[in-house]
PDB file of C-alpha atoms and ligand atoms in Angstrom:
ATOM      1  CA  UNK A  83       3.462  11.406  22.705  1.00 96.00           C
ATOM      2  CA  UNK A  84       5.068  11.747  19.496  1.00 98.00           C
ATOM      3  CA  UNK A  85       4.113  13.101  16.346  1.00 98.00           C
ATOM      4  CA  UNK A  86       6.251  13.339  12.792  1.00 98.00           C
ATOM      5  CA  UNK A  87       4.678  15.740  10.476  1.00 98.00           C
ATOM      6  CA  UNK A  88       5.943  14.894   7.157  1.00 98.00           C
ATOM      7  CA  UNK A  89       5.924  17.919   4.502  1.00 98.00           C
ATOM      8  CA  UNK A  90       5.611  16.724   0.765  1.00 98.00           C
ATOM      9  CA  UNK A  91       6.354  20.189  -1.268  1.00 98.00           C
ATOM     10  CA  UNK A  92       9.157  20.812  -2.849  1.00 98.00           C
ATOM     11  CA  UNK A  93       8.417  24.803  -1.350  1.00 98.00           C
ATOM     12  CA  UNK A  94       9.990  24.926   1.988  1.00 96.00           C
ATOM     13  CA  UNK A  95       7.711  28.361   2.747  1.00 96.00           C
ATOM     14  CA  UNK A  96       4.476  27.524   0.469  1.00 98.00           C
ATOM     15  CA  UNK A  97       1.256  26.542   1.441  1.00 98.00           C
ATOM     16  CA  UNK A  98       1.756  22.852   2.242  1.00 98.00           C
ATOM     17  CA  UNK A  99       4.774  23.749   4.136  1.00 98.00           C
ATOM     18  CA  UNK A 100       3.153  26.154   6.405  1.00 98.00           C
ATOM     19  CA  UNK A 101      -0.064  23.734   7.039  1.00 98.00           C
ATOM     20  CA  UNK A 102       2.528  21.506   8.129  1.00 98.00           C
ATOM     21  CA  UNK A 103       4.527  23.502  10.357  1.00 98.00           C
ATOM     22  CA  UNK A 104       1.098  25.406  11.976  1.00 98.00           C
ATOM     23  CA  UNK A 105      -0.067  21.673  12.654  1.00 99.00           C
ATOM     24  CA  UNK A 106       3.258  20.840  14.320  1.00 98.00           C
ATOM     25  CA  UNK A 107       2.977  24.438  16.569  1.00 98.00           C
ATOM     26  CA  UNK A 108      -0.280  23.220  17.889  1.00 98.00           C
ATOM     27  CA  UNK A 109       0.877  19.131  18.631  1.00 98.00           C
ATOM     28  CA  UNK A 110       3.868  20.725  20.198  1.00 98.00           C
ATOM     29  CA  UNK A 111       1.507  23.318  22.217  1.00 98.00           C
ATOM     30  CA  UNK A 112      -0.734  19.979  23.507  1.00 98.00           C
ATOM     31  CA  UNK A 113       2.805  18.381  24.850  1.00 98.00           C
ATOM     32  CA  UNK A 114       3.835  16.518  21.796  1.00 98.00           C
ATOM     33  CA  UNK A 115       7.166  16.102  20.769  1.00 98.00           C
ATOM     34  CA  UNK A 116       7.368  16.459  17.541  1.00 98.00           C
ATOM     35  CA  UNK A 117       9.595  15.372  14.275  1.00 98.00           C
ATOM     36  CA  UNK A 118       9.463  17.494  10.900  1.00 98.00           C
ATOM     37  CA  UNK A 119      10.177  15.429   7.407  1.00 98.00           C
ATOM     38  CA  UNK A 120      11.257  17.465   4.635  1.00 98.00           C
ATOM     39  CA  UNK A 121       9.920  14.172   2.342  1.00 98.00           C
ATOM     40  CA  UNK A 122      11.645  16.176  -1.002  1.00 97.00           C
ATOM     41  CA  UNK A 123      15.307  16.208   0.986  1.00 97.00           C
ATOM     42  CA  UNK A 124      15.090  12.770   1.155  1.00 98.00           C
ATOM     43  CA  UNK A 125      15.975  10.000  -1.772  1.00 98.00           C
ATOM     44  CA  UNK A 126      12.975   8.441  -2.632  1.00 98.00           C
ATOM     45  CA  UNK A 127      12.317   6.049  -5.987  1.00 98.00           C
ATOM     46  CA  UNK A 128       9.383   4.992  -7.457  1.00 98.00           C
ATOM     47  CA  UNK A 129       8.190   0.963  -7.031  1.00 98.00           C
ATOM     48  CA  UNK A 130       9.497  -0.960 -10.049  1.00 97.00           C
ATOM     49  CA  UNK A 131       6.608  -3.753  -9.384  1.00 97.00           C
ATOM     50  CA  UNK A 132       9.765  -6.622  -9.479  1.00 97.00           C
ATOM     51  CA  UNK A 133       9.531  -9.507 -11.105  1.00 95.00           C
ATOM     52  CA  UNK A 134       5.420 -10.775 -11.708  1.00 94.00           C
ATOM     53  CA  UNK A 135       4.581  -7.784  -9.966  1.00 94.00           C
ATOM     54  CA  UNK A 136       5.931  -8.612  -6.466  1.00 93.00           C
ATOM     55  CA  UNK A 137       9.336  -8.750  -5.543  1.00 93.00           C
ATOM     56  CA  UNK A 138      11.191  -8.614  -2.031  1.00 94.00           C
ATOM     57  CA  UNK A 139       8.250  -6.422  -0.399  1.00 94.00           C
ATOM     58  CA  UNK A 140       6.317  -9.720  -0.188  1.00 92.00           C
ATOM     59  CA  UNK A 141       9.093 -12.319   0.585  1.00 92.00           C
ATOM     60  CA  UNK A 142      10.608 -10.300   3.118  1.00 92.00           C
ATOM     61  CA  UNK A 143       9.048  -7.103   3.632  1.00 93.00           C
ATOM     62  CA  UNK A 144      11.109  -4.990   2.557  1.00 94.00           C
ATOM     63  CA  UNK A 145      12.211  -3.035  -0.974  1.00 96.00           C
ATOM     64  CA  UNK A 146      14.746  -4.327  -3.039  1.00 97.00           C
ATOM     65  CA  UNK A 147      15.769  -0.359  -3.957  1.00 98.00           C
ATOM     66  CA  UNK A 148      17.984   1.220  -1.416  1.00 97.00           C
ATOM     67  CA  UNK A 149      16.971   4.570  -0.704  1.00 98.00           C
ATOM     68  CA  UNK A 150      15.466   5.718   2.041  1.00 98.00           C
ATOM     69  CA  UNK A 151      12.518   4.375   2.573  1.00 98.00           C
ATOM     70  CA  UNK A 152      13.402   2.435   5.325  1.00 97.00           C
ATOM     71  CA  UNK A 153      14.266   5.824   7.358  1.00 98.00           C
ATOM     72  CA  UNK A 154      10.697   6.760   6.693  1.00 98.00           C
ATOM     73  CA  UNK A 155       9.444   3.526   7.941  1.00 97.00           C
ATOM     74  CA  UNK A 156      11.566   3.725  10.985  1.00 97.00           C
ATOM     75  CA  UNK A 157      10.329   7.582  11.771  1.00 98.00           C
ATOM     76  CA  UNK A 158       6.930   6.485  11.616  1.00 98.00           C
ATOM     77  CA  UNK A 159       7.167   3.572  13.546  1.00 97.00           C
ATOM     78  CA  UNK A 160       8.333   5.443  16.608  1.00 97.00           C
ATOM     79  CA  UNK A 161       5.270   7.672  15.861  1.00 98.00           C
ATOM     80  CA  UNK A 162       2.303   7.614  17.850  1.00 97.00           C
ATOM     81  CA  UNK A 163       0.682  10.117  15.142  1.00 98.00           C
ATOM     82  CA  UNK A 164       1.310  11.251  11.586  1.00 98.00           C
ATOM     83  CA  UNK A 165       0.966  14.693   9.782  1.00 98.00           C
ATOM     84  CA  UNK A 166       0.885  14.401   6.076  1.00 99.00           C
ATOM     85  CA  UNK A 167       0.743  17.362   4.541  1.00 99.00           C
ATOM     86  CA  UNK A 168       1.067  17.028   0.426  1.00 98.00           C
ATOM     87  CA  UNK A 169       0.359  19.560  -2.383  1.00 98.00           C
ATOM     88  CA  UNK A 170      -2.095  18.972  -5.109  1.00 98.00           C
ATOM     89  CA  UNK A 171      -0.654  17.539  -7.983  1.00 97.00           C
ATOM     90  CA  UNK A 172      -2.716  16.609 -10.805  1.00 97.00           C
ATOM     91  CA  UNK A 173      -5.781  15.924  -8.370  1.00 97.00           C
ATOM     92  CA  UNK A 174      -3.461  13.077  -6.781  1.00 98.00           C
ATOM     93  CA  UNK A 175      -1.023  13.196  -3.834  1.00 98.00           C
ATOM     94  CA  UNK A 176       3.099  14.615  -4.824  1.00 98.00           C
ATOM     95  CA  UNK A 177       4.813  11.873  -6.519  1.00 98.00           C
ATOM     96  CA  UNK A 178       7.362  11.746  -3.392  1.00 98.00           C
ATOM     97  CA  UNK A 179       4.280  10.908  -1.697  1.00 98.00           C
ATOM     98  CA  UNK A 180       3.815   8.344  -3.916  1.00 98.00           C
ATOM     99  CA  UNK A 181       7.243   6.994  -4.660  1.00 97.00           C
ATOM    100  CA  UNK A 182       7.175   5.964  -0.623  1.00 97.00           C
ATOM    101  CA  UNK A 183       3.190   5.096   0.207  1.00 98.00           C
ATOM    102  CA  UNK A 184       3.393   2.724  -2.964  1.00 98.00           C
ATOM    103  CA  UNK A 185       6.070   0.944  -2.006  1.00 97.00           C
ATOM    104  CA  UNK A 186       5.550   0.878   2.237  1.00 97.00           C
ATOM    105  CA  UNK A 187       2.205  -0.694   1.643  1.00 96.00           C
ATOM    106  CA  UNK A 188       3.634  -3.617  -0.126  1.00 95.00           C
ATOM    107  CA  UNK A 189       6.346  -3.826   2.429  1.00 95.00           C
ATOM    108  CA  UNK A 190       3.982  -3.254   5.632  1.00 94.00           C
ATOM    109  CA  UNK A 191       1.008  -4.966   4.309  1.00 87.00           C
ATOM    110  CA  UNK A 192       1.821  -7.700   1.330  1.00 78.00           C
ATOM    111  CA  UNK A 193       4.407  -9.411   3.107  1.00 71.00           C
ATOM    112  CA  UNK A 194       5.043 -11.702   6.490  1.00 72.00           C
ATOM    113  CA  UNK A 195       3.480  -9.754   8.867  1.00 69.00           C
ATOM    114  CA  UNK A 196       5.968  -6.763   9.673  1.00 72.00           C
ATOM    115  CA  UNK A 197       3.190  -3.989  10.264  1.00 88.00           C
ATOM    116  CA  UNK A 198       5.372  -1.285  12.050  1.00 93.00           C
ATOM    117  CA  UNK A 199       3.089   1.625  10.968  1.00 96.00           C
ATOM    118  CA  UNK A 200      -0.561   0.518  11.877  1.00 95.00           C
ATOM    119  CA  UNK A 201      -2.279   1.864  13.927  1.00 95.00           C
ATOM    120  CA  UNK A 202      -0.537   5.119  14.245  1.00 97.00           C
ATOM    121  CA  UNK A 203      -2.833   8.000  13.322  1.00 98.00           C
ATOM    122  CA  UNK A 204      -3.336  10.345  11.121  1.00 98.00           C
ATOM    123  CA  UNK A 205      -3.668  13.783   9.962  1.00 98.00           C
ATOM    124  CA  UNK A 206      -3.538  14.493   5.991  1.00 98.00           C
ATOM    125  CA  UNK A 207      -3.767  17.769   4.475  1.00 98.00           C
ATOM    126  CA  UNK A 208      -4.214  18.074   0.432  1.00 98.00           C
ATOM    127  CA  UNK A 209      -2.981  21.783  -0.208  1.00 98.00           C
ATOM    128  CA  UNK A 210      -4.188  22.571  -3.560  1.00 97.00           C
ATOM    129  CA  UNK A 211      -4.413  25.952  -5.831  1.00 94.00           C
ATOM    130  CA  UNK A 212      -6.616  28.588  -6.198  1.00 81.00           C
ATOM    131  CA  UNK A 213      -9.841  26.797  -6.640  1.00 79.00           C
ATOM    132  CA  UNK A 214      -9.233  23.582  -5.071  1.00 77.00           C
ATOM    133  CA  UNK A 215     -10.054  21.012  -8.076  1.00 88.00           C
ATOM    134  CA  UNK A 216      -8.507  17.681  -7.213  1.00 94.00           C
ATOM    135  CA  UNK A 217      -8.199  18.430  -3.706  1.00 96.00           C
ATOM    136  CA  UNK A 218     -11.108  15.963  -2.731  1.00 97.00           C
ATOM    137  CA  UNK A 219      -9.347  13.258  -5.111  1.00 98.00           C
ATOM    138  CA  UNK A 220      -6.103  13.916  -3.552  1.00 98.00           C
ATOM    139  CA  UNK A 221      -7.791  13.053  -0.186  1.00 98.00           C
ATOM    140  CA  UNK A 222      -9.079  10.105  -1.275  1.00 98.00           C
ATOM    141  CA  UNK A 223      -5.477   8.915  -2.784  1.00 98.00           C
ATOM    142  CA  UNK A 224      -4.318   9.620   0.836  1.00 98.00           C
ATOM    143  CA  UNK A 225      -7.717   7.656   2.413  1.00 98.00           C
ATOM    144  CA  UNK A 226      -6.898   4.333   0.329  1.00 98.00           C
ATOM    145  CA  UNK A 227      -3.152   4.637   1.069  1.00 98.00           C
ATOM    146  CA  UNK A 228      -3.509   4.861   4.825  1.00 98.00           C
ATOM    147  CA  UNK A 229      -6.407   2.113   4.634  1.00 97.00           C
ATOM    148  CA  UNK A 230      -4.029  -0.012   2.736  1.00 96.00           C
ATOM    149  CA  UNK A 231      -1.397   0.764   6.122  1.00 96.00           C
ATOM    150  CA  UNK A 232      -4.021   0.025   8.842  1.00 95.00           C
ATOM    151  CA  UNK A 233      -3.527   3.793   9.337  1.00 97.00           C
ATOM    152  CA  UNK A 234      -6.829   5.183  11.050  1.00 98.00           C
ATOM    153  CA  UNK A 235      -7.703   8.569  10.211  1.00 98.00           C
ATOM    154  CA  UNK A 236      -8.227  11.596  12.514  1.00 98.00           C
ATOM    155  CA  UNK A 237      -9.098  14.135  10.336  1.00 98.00           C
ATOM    156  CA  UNK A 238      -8.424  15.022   6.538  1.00 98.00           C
ATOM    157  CA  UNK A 239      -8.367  18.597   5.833  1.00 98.00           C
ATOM    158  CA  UNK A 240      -8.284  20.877   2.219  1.00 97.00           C
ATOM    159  CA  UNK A 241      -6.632  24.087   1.856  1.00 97.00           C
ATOM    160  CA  UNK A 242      -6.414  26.331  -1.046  1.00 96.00           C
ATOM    161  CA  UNK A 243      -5.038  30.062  -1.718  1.00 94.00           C
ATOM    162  CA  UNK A 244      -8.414  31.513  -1.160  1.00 94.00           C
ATOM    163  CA  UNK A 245      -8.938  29.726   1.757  1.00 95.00           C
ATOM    164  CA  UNK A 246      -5.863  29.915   3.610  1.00 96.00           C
ATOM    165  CA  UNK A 247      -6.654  33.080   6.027  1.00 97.00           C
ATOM    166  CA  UNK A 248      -9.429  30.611   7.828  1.00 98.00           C
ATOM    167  CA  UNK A 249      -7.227  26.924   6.630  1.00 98.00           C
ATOM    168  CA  UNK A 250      -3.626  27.883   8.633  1.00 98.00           C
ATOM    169  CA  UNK A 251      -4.957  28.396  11.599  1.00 98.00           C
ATOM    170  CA  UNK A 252      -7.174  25.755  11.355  1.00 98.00           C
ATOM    171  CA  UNK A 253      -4.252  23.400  10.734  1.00 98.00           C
ATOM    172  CA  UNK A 254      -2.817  24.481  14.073  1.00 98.00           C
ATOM    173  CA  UNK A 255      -6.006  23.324  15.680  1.00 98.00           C
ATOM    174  CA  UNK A 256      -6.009  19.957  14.216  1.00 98.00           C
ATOM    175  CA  UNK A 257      -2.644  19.018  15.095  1.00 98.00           C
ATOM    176  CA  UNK A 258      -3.403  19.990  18.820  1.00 98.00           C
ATOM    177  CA  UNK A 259      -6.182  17.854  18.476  1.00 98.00           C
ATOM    178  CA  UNK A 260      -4.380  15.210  17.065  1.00 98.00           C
ATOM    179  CA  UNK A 261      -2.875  15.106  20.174  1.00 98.00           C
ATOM    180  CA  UNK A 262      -5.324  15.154  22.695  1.00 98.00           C
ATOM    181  CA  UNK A 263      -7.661  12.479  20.989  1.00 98.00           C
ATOM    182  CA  UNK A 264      -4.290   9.740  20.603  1.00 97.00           C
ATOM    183  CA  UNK A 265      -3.687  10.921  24.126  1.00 96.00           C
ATOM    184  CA  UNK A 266      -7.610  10.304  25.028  1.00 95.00           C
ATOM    185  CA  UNK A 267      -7.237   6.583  23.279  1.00 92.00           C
ATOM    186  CA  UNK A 268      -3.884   5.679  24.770  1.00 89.00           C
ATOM    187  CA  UNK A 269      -5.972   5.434  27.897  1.00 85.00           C
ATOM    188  CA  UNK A 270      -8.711   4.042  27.274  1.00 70.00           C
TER     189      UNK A 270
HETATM  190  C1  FMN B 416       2.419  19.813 -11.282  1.00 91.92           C
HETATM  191  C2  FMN B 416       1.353  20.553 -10.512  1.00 91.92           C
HETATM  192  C3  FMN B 416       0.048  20.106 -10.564  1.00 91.92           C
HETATM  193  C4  FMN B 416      -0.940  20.764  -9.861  1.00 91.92           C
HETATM  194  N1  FMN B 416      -2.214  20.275  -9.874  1.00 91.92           N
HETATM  195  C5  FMN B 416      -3.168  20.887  -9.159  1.00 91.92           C
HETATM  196  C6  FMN B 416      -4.492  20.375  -9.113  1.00 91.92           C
HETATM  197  O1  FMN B 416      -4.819  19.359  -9.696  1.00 91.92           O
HETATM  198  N2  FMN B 416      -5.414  21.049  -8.385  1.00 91.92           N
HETATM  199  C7  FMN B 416      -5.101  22.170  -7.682  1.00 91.92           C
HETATM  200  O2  FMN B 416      -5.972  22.750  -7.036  1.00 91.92           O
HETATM  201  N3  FMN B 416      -3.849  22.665  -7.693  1.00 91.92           N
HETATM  202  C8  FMN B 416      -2.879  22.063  -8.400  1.00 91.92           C
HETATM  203  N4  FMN B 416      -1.604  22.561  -8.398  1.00 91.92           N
HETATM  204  C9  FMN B 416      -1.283  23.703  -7.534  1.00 91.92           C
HETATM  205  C10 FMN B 416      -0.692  23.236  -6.198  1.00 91.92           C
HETATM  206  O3  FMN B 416      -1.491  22.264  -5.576  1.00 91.92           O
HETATM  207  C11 FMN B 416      -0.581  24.418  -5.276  1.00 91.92           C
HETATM  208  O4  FMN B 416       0.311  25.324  -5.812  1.00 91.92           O
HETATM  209  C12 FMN B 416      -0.207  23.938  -3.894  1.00 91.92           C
HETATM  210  O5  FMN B 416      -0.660  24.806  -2.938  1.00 91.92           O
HETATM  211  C13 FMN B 416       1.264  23.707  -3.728  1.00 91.92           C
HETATM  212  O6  FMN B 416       1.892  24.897  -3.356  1.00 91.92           O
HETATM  213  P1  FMN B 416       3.100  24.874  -2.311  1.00 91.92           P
HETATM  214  O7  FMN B 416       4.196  24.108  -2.924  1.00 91.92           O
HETATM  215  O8  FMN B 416       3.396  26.323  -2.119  1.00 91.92           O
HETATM  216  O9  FMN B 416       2.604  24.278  -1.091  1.00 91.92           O
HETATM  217  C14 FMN B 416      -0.616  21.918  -9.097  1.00 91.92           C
HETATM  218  C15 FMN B 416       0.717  22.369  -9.061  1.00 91.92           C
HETATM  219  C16 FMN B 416       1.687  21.694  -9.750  1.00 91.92           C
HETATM  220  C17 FMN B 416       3.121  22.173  -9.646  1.00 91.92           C
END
């Protein structure tokens, strides 16, 4: 079992971080190896919606900008689960979030059929301010994305400053869940 927990804030010790790396403590502690994605370290650019408005993504399935998106794609396809864990930006998901889900669901989903990331599941965790506006909206930016990726959904989780006392450890319990349920429907 294999999980890549992918960390979206530019903070490497804030609150999206540490929801990340608790989930990863508690897939590791269920038997999961584990991978963790510092998405900020990497180079990611935003979709430039070629030509009418698709480009390479749908001729060939992949993107005509070389960065690396591609070393994304290849992390997660090795995957048999996904963390996401994003701040709250704006009520929406971090634009390095962005810059990569836009452009992998044209290349996994528009194009000949090169789907290397469905299926794999998920946990997403919107980690948002004090009060939490835009957290639900941030979830449902993340719900439409991994729709779009045939990405089915374990669990989606907010956390904010005032509830991070009760939210960290209860990231560590979701990503040991995480494993256990893939684990259950490998199986069956
Ligand atoms: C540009 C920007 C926009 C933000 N928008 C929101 C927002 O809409 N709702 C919210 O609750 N918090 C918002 N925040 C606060 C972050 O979500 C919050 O600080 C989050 O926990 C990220 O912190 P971290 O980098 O330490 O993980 C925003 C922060 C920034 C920098």
């Amino acid at each position: 079992m294999r999980i890549l927990v992918i960390q979206a804030s530019p903070n490497e010790d804030g609150l999206t971080a540490t929801m990340a790396k608790e989930a990863m403590a508690g897939a590791q502690a269920a038997g999961a190896e584990t991978e963790f994605v510092h998405l900020r370290k990497l180079d990611l650019k935003a979709c430039r919606a070629c030509d009418d408005g698709w480009g390479r993504c749908r001729s060939e399935s992949l993107c005509v900008i070389e960065d690396d998106l591609e070393v994304v794609r290849d992390k997660m396809a090795v995957a048999d689960g996904i963390v996401l864990s994003t701040p709250v930006y704006f009520g929406d998901v971090a634009e390095v979030v962005k810059n990569s889900f836009d452009r992998l669901r044209r290349c996994e989903r528009a194009g000949p059929a090169d789907p290397r990331v469905e299926g794999k599941w998920v946990l997403a965790i919107a980690a948002a301010g004090g009060g939490g506006g835009g957290g639900p909206s941030c979830l449902v930016a993340m719900d439409r994305y991994f729709a779009h990726l045939g990405m089915p959904i374990f669990d989606m989780m907010i956390v904010t400053r005032r509830s991070r006392d009760y939210g960290i450890p209860a990231a560590r319990a979701a990503g040991e869940a995480l494993v256990k349920y893939v684990a259950a429907q490998q199986v069956t």
